[in-house]
Coordinates of C-alpha atoms and ligand atoms in Angstrom, one line a residue:
M1 CA -6.8 7.5 2.8
S2 CA -5.1 4.3 1.9
G3 CA -5.4 0.6 2.2
H4 CA -3.4 -2.4 1.5
A5 CA -3.2 -4.6 -1.6
F6 CA -2.2 -8.2 -1.0
S7 CA -0.6 -10.3 -3.7
Y8 CA -1.6 -13.9 -4.2
I9 CA 0.4 -16.1 -6.6
C10 CA -0.5 -19.6 -7.7
T11 CA 2.2 -22.1 -7.1
H12 CA 1.0 -24.2 -10.0
C13 CA 0.4 -21.7 -12.9
K14 CA 2.1 -18.5 -11.5
Y15 CA -1.1 -16.5 -11.9
E16 CA -1.0 -13.4 -9.8
E17 CA -3.8 -11.2 -8.5
Y18 CA -3.9 -8.3 -6.0
Y19 CA -6.7 -8.0 -3.4
K20 CA -7.4 -4.7 -1.8
Q21 CA -8.4 -4.3 1.8
G22 CA -9.2 -1.1 3.6
H23 CA -10.3 2.4 2.5
G24 CA -9.8 4.1 -0.8
Y25 CA -10.3 7.6 -2.1
L26 CA -14.1 7.1 -2.5
V27 CA -14.5 3.8 -0.6
K28 CA -14.5 5.0 3.0
P29 CA -16.9 5.9 5.8
Q30 CA -19.0 8.9 4.6
T31 CA -22.3 10.7 5.4
Y32 CA -25.2 10.6 2.9
A33 CA -24.4 14.3 1.9
E34 CA -20.8 13.3 1.0
Y35 CA -22.0 10.2 -0.8
K36 CA -24.4 12.3 -2.9
R37 CA -21.8 14.9 -3.6
T38 CA -19.4 12.4 -5.3
N39 CA -22.3 11.8 -7.7
Q40 CA -21.0 8.3 -8.6
K41 CA -22.6 5.0 -8.7
L42 CA -20.0 3.5 -6.4
F43 CA -22.0 0.5 -5.3
H44 CA -24.4 -2.1 -6.7
Y45 CA -27.8 -0.5 -7.5
E46 CA -29.5 -2.5 -4.7
I47 CA -27.3 -1.0 -2.0
H48 CA -27.5 2.4 -3.6
N49 CA -31.4 2.2 -3.5
K50 CA -31.1 1.1 0.2
I51 CA -28.9 4.1 1.0
V52 CA -31.4 6.5 -0.7
K53 CA -34.4 4.9 1.1
L54 CA -32.7 4.8 4.6
S55 CA -31.4 8.4 4.3
K56 CA -35.0 9.6 4.3
V57 CA -35.8 8.2 7.7
H58 CA -32.2 8.3 9.2
P59 CA -30.8 11.8 8.8
G60 CA -27.7 10.6 10.7
L61 CA -27.0 7.8 8.2
V62 CA -23.4 6.9 7.8
I63 CA -22.2 4.8 4.9
N64 CA -19.2 2.7 6.0
A65 CA -17.6 1.5 2.9
T66 CA -14.4 -0.6 2.8
F67 CA -12.7 -3.0 0.5
Q68 CA -12.8 -6.6 1.9
V69 CA -11.7 -10.0 0.8
Y70 CA -14.4 -12.7 0.8
K71 CA -14.0 -16.4 0.3
C72 CA -16.5 -18.9 -1.0
P73 CA -16.9 -21.7 1.5
K74 CA -17.7 -24.2 -1.3
C75 CA -15.2 -23.5 -4.0
N76 CA -12.6 -21.6 -2.0
L77 CA -12.3 -18.7 -4.5
L78 CA -11.5 -15.3 -3.3
H79 CA -13.6 -12.3 -4.2
N80 CA -12.6 -8.6 -3.6
K81 CA -15.7 -6.6 -2.8
I82 CA -16.8 -3.3 -1.3
Q83 CA -18.5 -4.0 2.1
V84 CA -21.1 -1.4 2.9
T85 CA -22.5 -1.2 6.4
L86 CA -25.1 1.4 7.0
T87 CA -25.3 2.8 10.5
D88 CA -27.1 5.6 12.4
G89 CA -25.2 6.3 15.6
N90 CA -24.6 2.9 17.3
V91 CA -27.3 1.2 15.4
S92 CA -26.4 -1.0 12.5
L93 CA -29.1 -0.8 9.9
H94 CA -27.9 -2.9 7.0
T95 CA -24.8 -4.8 5.6
N96 CA -24.5 -6.0 2.1
R97 CA -24.0 -9.7 1.3
F98 CA -22.4 -11.3 -1.7
K99 CA -22.7 -14.6 -3.5
C100 CA -20.0 -16.5 -5.3
S101 CA -20.0 -15.7 -9.0
K102 CA -19.3 -19.3 -9.8
C103 CA -21.4 -21.4 -7.5
R104 CA -23.8 -18.8 -5.9
S105 CA -22.9 -19.8 -2.3
K106 CA -23.0 -17.0 0.3
L107 CA -19.5 -15.5 0.6
R108 CA -17.8 -15.3 4.0
L109 CA -15.7 -12.3 5.0
T110 CA -12.1 -13.4 5.6
N111 CA -9.2 -12.1 7.6
I112 CA -6.6 -11.9 4.9
H113 CA -3.8 -12.0 7.5
R114 CA -4.9 -15.4 8.6
L115 CA -6.0 -16.7 5.2
K116 CA -3.1 -18.8 3.8
R117 CA -4.4 -20.7 0.8
A118 CA -7.3 -20.4 -1.6
T119 CA -8.3 -21.8 -5.0
C120 CA -6.5 -20.2 -8.0
P121 CA -9.1 -18.4 -10.2
N122 CA -7.0 -19.3 -13.3
C123 CA -6.2 -23.0 -13.0
G124 CA -8.6 -24.0 -10.3
K125 CA -6.0 -25.7 -8.1
S126 CA -5.6 -25.0 -4.4
G127 CA -2.2 -23.5 -4.6
F128 CA -3.2 -19.8 -4.4
K129 CA -1.0 -18.3 -1.7
R130 CA -0.4 -14.9 -0.3
Q131 CA 3.1 -13.3 -1.0
D132 CA 4.2 -11.5 2.1
L133 CA 6.9 -9.5 0.3
H134 CA 4.6 -8.1 -2.3
D135 CA 2.1 -6.3 -0.1
R136 CA 2.0 -2.7 -1.0
L137 CA 0.2 0.5 -0.2
W138 CA -2.2 1.8 -2.8
E139 CA -4.1 5.0 -3.3
K140 CA -7.3 5.1 -5.3
Ligands
ZN201 ZN1 -18.2 -20.7 -5.0
ZN202 ZN1 -3.2 -21.5 -10.9

């Protein structure tokens, strides 16, 4: 299993950060039995508790976990988070939501291929841009 990491560099201060998108070694679609076997607190405790609770009434529960890039609509900062969507068959039971660590606005899921510019987390200017050449595969 592998995903992509996308490099963003600030045109003002040269600060660089990688954002992961896709599946990793543990962050991937999995059944509750698989999730329990890894015996790790992969996610935030709230979503973990939701998984445990739903598994009791949904034996076919699938935990769809994937790295996603979110953007704050207010301050334009990027946030790399693990999106967890809980499904049973074709029924979507729950999706986790995130808030901006800076301004507490609700984050929006972004398509990193279309996202051109964001706010630099280092200097706060809006010159944070994706570097096409530095995209790389990662395994984790
Ligand atoms: Zn914000
Ligand atoms: Zn900067």
